[in-house]
XYZ file of C-alpha atoms in Angstrom:
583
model
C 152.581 152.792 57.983
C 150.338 155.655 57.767
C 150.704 156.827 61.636
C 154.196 156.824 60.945
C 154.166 159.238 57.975
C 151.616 161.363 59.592
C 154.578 161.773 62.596
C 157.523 162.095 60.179
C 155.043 164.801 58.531
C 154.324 166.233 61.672
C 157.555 166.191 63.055
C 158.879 168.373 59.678
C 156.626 170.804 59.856
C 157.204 171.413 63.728
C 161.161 171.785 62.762
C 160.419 174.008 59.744
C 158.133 176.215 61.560
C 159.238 175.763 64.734
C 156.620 175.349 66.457
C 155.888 172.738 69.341
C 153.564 169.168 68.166
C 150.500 169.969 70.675
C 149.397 173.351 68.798
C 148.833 172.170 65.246
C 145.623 171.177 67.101
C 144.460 175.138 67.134
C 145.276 175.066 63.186
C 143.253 177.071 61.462
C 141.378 175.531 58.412
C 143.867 177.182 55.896
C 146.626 176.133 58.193
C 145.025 172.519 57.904
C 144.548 172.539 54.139
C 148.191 173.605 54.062
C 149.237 170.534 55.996
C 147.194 168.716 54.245
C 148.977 169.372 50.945
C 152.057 168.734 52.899
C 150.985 165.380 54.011
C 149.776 164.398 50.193
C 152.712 164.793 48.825
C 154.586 163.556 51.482
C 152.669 160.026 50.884
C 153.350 160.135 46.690
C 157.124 160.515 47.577
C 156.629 157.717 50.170
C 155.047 155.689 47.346
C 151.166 155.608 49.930
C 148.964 157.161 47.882
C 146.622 154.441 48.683
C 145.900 155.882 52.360
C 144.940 159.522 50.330
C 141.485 160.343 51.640
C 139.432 163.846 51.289
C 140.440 166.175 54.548
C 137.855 165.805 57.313
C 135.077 168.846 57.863
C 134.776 169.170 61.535
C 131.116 169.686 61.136
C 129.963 167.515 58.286
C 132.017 165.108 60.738
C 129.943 166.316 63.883
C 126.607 165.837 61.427
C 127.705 162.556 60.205
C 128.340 161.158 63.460
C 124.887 162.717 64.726
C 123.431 161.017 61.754
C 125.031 157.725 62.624
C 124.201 157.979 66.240
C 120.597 158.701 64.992
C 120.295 155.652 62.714
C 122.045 153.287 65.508
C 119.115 154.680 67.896
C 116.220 153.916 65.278
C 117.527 150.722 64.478
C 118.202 149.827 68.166
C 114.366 151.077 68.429
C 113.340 148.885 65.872
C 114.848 146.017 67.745
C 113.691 146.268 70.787
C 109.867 146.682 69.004
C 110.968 143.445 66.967
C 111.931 141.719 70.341
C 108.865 143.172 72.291
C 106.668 141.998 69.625
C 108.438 138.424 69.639
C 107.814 138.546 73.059
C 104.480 139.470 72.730
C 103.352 136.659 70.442
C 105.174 133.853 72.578
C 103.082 135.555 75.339
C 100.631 134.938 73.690
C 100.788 131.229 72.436
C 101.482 130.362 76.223
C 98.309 131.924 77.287
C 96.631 130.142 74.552
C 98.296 127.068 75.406
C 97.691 127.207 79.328
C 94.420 127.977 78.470
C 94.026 125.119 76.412
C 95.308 123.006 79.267
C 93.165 124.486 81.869
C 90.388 123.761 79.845
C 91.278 120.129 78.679
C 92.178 119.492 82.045
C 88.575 120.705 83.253
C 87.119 118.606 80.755
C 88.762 115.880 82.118
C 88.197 116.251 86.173
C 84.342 117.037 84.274
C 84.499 113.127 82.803
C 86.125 111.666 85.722
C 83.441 113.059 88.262
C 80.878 111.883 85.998
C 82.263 108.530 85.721
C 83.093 108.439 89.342
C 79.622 109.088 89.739
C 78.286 106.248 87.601
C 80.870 104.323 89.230
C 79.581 104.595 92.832
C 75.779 104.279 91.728
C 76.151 100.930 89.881
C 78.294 99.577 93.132
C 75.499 100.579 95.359
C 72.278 99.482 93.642
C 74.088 96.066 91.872
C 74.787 92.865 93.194
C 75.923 91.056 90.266
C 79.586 90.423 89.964
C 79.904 91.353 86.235
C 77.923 94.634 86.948
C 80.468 95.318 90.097
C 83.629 94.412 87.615
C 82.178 97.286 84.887
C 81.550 100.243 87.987
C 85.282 99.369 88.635
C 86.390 100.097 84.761
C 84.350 102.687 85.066
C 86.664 103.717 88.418
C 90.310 102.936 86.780
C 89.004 105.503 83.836
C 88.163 108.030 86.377
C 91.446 107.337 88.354
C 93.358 107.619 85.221
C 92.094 111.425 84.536
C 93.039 112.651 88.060
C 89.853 112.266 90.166
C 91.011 112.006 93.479
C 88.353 110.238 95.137
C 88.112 108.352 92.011
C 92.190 107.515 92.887
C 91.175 106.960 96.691
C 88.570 104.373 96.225
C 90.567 102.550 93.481
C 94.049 102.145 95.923
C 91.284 101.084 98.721
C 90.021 98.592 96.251
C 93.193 97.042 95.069
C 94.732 96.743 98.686
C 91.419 95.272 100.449
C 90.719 93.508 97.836
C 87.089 94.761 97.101
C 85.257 93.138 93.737
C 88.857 91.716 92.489
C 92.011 90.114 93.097
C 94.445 92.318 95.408
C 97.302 94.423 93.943
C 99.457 95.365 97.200
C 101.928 97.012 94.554
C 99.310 99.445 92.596
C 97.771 100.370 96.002
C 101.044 101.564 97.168
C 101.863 103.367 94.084
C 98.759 104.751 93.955
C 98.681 106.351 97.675
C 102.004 107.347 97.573
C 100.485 109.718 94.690
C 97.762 110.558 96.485
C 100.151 111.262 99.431
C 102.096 114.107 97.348
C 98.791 115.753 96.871
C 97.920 115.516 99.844
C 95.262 113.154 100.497
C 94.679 112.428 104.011
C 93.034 108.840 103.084
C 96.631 108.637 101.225
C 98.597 109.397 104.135
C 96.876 106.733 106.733
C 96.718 103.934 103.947
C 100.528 104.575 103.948
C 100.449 104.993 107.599
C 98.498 101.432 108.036
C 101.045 99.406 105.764
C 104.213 101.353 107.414
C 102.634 99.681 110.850
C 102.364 96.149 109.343
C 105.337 96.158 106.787
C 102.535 95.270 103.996
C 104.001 96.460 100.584
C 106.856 98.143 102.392
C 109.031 98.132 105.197
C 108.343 97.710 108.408
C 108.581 101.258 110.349
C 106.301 102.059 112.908
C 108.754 105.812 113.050
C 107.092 106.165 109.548
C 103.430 105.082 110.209
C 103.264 107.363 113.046
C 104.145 110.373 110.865
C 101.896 109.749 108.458
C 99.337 109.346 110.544
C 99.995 112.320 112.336
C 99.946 114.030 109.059
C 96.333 111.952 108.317
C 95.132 113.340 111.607
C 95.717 116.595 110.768
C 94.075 116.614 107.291
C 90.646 115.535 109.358
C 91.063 111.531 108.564
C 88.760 109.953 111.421
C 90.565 106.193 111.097
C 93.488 108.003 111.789
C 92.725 110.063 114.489
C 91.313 107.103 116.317
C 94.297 105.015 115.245
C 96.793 107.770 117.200
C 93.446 108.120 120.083
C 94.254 104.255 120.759
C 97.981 104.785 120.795
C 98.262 107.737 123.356
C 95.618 105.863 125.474
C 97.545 102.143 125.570
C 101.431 103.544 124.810
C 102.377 101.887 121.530
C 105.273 103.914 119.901
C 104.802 106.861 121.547
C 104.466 108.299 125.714
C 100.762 106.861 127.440
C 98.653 110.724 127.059
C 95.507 110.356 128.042
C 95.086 114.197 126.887
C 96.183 113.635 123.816
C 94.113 109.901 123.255
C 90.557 112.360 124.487
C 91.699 115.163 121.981
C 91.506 112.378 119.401
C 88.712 110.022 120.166
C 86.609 113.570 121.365
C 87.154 114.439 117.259
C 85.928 111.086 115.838
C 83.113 110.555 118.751
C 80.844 114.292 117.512
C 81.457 113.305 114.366
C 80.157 109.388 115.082
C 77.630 111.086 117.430
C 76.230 113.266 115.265
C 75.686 110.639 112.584
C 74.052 108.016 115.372
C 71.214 110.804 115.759
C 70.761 111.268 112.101
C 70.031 107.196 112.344
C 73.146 107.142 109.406
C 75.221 104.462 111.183
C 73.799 101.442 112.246
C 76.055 98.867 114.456
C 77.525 96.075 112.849
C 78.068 92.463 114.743
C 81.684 91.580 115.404
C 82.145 87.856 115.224
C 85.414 85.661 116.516
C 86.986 83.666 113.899
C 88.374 81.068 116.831
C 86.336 78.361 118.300
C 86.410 78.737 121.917
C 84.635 76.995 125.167
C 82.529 78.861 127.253
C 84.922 79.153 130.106
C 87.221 81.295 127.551
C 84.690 83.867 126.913
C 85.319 87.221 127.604
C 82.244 88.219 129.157
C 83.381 86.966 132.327
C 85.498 89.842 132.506
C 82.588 92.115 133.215
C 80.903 92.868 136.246
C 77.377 91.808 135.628
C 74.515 94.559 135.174
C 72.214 93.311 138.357
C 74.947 92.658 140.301
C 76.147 96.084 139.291
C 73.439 98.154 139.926
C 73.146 96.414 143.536
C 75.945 97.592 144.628
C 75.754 101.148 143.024
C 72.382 101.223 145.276
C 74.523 100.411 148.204
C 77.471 103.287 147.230
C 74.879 105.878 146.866
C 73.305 104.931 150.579
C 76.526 104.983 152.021
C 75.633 101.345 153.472
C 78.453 99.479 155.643
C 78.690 97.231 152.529
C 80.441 99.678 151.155
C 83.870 97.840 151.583
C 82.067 94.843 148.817
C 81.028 97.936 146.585
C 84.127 99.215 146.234
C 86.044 95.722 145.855
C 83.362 95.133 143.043
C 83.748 98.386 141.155
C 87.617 98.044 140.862
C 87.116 94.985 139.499
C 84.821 96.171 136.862
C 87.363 99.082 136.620
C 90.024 96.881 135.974
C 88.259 94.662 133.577
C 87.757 97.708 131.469
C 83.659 98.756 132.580
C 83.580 102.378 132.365
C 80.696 102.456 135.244
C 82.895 100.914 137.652
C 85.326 103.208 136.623
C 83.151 106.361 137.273
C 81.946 105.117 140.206
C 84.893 104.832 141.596
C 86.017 108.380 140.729
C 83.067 109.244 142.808
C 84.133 107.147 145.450
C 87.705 109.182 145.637
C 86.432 112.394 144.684
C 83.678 112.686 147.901
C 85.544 109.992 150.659
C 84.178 107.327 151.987
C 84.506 104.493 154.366
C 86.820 102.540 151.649
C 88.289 105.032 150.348
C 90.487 108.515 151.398
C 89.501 111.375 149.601
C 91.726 111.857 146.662
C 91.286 114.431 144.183
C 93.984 112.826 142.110
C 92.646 109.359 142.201
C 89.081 110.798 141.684
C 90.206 112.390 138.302
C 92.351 109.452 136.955
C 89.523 107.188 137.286
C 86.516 110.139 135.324
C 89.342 110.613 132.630
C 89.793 106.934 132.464
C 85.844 106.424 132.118
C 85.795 109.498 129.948
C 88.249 107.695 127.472
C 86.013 104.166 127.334
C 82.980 106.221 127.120
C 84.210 108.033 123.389
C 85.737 104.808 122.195
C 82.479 103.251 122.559
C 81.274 105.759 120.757
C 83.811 105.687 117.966
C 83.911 102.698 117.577
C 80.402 102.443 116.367
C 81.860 104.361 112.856
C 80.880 103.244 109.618
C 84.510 101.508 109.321
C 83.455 98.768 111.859
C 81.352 97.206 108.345
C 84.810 95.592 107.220
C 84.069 93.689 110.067
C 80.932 92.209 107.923
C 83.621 92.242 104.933
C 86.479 90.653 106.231
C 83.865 87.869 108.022
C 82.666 87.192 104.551
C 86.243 87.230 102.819
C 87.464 84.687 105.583
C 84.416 82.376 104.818
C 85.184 82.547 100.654
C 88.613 81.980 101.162
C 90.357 85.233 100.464
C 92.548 85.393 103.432
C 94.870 87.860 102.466
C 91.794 90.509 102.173
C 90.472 89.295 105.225
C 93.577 89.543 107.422
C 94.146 93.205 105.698
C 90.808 94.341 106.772
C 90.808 92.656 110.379
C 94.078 93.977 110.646
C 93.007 98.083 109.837
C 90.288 97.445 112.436
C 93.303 96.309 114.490
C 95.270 98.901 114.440
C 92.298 101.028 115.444
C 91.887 99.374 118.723
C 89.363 96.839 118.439
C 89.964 94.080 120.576
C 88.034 91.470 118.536
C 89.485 92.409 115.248
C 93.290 91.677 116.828
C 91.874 88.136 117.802
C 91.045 87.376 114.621
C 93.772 88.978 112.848
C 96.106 86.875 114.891
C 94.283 83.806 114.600
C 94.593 84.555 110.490
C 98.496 84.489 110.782
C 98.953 81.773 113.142
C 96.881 79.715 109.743
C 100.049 80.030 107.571
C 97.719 81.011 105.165
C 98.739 84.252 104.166
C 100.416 84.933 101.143
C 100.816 88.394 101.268
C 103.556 88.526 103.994
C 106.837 86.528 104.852
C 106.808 83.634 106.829
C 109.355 85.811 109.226
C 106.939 88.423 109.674
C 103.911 85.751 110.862
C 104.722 84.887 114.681
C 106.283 88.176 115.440
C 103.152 90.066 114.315
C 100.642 87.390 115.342
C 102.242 87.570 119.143
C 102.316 91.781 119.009
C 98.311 91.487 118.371
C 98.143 88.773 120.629
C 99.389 90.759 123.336
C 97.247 93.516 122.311
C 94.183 91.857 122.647
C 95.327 90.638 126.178
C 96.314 93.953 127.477
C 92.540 94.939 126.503
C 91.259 91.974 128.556
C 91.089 89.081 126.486
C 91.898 86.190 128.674
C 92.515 83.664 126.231
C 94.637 86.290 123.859
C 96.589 86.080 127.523
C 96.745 82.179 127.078
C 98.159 82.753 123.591
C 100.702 84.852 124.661
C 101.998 82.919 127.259
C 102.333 79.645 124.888
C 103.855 81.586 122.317
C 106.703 82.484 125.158
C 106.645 78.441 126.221
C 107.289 77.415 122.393
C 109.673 80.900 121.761
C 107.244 81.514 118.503
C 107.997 85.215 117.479
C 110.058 85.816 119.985
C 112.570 83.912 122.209
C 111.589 81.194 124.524
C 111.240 82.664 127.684
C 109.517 80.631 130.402
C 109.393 82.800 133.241
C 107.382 85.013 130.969
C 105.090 82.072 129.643
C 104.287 81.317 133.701
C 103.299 85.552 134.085
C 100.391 85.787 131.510
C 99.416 81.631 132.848
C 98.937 83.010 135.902
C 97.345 86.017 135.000
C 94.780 84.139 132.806
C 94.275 82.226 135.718
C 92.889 85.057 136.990
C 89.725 85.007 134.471
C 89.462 81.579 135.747
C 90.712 79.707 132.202
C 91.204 76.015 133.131
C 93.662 75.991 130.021
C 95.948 78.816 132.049
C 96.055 76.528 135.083
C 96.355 73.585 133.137
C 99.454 75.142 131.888
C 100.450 76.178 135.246
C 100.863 72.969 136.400
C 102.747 71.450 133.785
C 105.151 74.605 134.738
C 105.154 73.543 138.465
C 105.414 69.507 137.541
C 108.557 70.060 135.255
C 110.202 73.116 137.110
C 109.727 75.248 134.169
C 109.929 78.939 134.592
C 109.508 78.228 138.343
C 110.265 76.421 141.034
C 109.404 72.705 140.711
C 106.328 71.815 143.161
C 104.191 68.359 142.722
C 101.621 69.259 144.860
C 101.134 72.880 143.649
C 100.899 71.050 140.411
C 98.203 68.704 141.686
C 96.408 71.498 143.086
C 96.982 73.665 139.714
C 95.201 70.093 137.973
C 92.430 69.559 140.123
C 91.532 73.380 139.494
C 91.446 73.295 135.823
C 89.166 70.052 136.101
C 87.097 71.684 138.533
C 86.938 74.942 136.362
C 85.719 73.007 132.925
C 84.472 69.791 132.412
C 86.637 69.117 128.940
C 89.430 69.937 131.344
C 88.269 66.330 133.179
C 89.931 63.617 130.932
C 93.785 65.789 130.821
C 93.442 66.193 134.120
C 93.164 62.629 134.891
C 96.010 61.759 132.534
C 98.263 63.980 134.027
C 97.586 62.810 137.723
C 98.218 59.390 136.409
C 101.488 60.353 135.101
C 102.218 62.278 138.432
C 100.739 59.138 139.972
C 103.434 57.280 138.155
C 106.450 59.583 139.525
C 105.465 59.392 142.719
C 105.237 55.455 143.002
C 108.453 55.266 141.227
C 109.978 57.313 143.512
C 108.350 55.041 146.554
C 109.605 52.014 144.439
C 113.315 53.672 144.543
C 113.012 54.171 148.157
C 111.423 50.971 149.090
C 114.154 49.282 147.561
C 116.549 51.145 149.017
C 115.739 50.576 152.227
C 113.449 46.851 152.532
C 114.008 44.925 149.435
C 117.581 42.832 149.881
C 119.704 43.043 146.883
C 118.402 40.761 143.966
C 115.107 40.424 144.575
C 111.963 42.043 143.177
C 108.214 43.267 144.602
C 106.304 41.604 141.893
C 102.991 43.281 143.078
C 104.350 46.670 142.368
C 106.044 46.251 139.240
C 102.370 44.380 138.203
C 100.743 47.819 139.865
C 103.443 49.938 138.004
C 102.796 47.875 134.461
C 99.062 48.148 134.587
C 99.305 52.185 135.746
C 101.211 52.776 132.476
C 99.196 50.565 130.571
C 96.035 51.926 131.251
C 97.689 55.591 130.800
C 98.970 54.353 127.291
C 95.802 53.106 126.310
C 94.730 56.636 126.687
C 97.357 58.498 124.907
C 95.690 58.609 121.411
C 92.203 58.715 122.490
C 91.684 61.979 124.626
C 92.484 65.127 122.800
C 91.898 68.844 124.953
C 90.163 70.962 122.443
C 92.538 73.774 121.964
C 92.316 76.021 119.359
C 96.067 76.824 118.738
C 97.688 75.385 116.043
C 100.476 74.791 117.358
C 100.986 72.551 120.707
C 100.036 72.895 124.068
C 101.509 72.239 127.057
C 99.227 69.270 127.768
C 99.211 67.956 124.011
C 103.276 67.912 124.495
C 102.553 66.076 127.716
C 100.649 62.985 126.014
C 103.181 63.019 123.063
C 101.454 64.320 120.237
């Protein structure tokens, strides 16, 4: 309502005066005061007196705003020092309180190295159990305030089983931690269960990230673990760069400790009874023998054809001097041999590689063999296995026996009965392809009986025959069943005969199967004669009473037998020959 009497005023006063709106702007204060008036009593008559104010000053309006604009600025100032000071004091309580922090959590790694500390002395100069159960409060504690080799020693603890009952699930949960912060004993404990499924899946993609990730935060077990891998071809390409690279690392390291007299080695013993005609050590070229015919390759004698037959067996059966010497062989010529530059170096990197996993594997790891023996003979499989199998998956040969031998027990509680076979034949295999000749047996029965794996004959006869290459009467045993029954390959009686009177010959506890099973051939055979005979001399409805009394007292005399003679065999499961006699 106002604006529109100030335009009705305006308007009149433009009409009276004639003079246009836009210059009452250049009024001059009289002019103003005048139309000011005007305006007043324009608003009584209009019944507005309400909207009366004084007339505006130009400058006591320019001061006041000045002022205004003055006070807005000081109290905008005082703001903004309000806020900075606000600012300033929250500052400062998070200083205090990150300092506070910083130190509490100094105190703490403080407490937790010093009862790490006590923890490790009491474990190394007690024996008692009750002592050894107090070091490992003393290590939970120490865990529990963030000591990471407190944390390491704990998840190795509860997932071997050291001083205490097992806890697969607080071992994972505790590396997995120790993983994030990125513990390299964290990554190859994950690494190691990944590999076995134990805790977790199984996912060898997995294990050999993490220890790839191990390896590169300086863990030795897991640089030999990946040295083994390149070298044999499990999971990833065969490397033999990249399996030196790694075994090099671990073997200074190993070396260096050897001449500070720091690592002493530790005996490796085999959980399975075995014969003597199993034993491995047939699968080396004997020393004498050896360093005859190294004489003889350094002469140049005409022998030299026997030298180098010799050294590729040694080669082959995994002797690193056999191996060198034949590099030497290839890389200067010889009588056997055509020079071969390429030959010469496959065979010095191949000696190269035995030579630093000898070395490594005299590490102060190779003790869980001592604590896994020990575990096995108190009865704590579970630990056991987990340790032999670690040692395993570094490449020891031994330590895949016995892990294998663990799982075929059914013991094991800390895996699914799925999982059993199926890893027991993978380390089984292992151990073969490193020159085990009875892991070969194993393998090949666990094809015959389709254990872990389908039943594949034709397989089963492969590693027989190439066991029967380390001269193991049980292999050619085996073979001959194969041959007698047509199993796997073509059915032959007097291959099988031959097979028979090989694994007799071979080993005496061989003797007694043998003689069963050429009684039983025995039997076919003058069955077969009996079928013919009649066939062709006997007239219809009449009998040869002599050789049904011959036939009666063979399978007698076989019978009588059946339950007494037993081949030792190791396996749990049956053999060939055991199936043979019925049992």
């Amino acid at each position: 309502m106002k604006a529109l009497s100030v335009a009705l005023l305006l308007a009149l006063l433009a009409s009276v005066h004639r003079i246009p709106l836009t210059d009452y702007c250049f009024f001059s204060r009289s002019r103003l005061c005048v139309l000011w008036e005007l305006q007043r009593r324009f608003l009584l008559f209009t019944g507005e007196s309400d909207l009366l104010s004084v007339p505006p000053d130009p400058q006591v309006q320019g001061r006041e705003t000045e002022r205004s604009f003055e006070n807005q600025k000081e109290k905008n100032v005082s703001k903004q020092e309000a806020l900075n000071e606000s600012q300033l004091l929250t500052m400062q309580d998070t200083f205090s309180s990150q300092g506070e922090d910083l130190a509490r959590r100094k105190k703490n790694e403080e407490r937790g190295h010093q009862l790490y500390k006590m923890s490790n002395k009491i474990l190394k100069h007690s024996k008692s159990k009750k002592d050894k159960e107090e070091a490992y409060q003393l290590l939970t504690k120490a865990a529990d305030m963030g000591h990471l080799k407190a944390m390491e020693k704990l998840a190795a603890a509860l997932l071997f089983g050291y001083h205490g009952p097992q806890n697969i699930t607080a071992a994972v949960t505790l590396y997995e931690t120790l993983a994030e912060k990125g513990s390299h004993r964290g990554q190859t404990a994950l690494g190691f269960m990944f590999s076995y499924g134990i805790g977790m899946e199984y996912n060898q993609a997995k294990a050999l990230v993490y220890y790839t990730f191990g390896s590169l935060g300086g863990n030795l077990i897991s640089q030999m673990i990946l040295g083994y891998r390149y070298w044999v071809g499990i999971n990833v390409p065969r490397n033999c760069e990249a399996a030196l690279t790694n075994y090099r690392k671990v073997a200074f390291f190993i070396a260096d400790k050897l001449e500070k007299n720091e690592e002493m080695p530790v005996e490796k013993v085999r959980l399975m009874e075995k014969s003597e005609n199993l034993s491995s050590n047939n699968d080396f070229l004997d020393w004498d023998v050896h360093q005859f015919y190294k004489f003889l390759a350094e002469r140049g004698d005409t022998q030299i054809q026997k030298a180098f037959y010799y050294f590729l067996k040694a080669a082959k059966a995994g002797n690193t001097h056999g191996m060198a010497f034949l590099g030497k062989m290839f890389l200067e010529g010889s009588v056997a041999v055509t020079q071969s530059n390429a030959s010469a170096f496959k065979y010095f990197t191949m000696a190269a590689e035995k030579l630093y996993r000898s070395v490594c594997e005299l590490g102060s790891w190779s003790e869980k063999f001592l604590t896994a023996y020990f575990a096995y003979q108190d009865g704590n499989i579970d630990s056991s296995l987990i340790q032999y199998a670690l040692l395993a998956e570094m490449g020891y040969e031994v330590a895949q026996s016995n892990s294998a031998y663990i799982l075929e027990s059914e013991q094991v509680k800390i895996l699914s009965n799925d999982q059993m076979y199926p890893l027991a034949l993978l380390l089984w295999n292992r151990a073969a392809a490193q020159g085990n000749a009875f892991a070969r047996v194993k393998t090949g029965d666990y094809h015959f009986y389709g254990y872990g794996t389908k039943r594949d004959y034709v397989t089963a006869a492969i590693h027989y025959s190439l066991a029967v290459d380390h001269h193991i009467a049980q292999a050619m045993f085996n073979l001959a069943y194969m041959y007698e029954h047509g199993l796997g390959i073509p059915k032959d009686i007097h291959l099988a005969n031959r097979w028979y009177d090989l694994a007799a010959q071979t080993s005496p506890d061989a003797s007694i199967p043998v003689f069963l099973a050429h009684m039983k051939l025995e039997v076919k055979i003058l069955f077969s004669e009996i079928q013919l005979f009649k066939q062709t001399t006997i007239p219809a409805g009449k009998k040869s009473h002599a050789t049904s009394w011959k036939t009666v007292c063979i399978i007698a005399y076989l019978t009588s037998y059946k339950h007494t003679f037993i081949w030792r065999h190791p396996s749990v499961q049956k053999t060939p020959f055991q199936r043979f006699i019925g049992l």
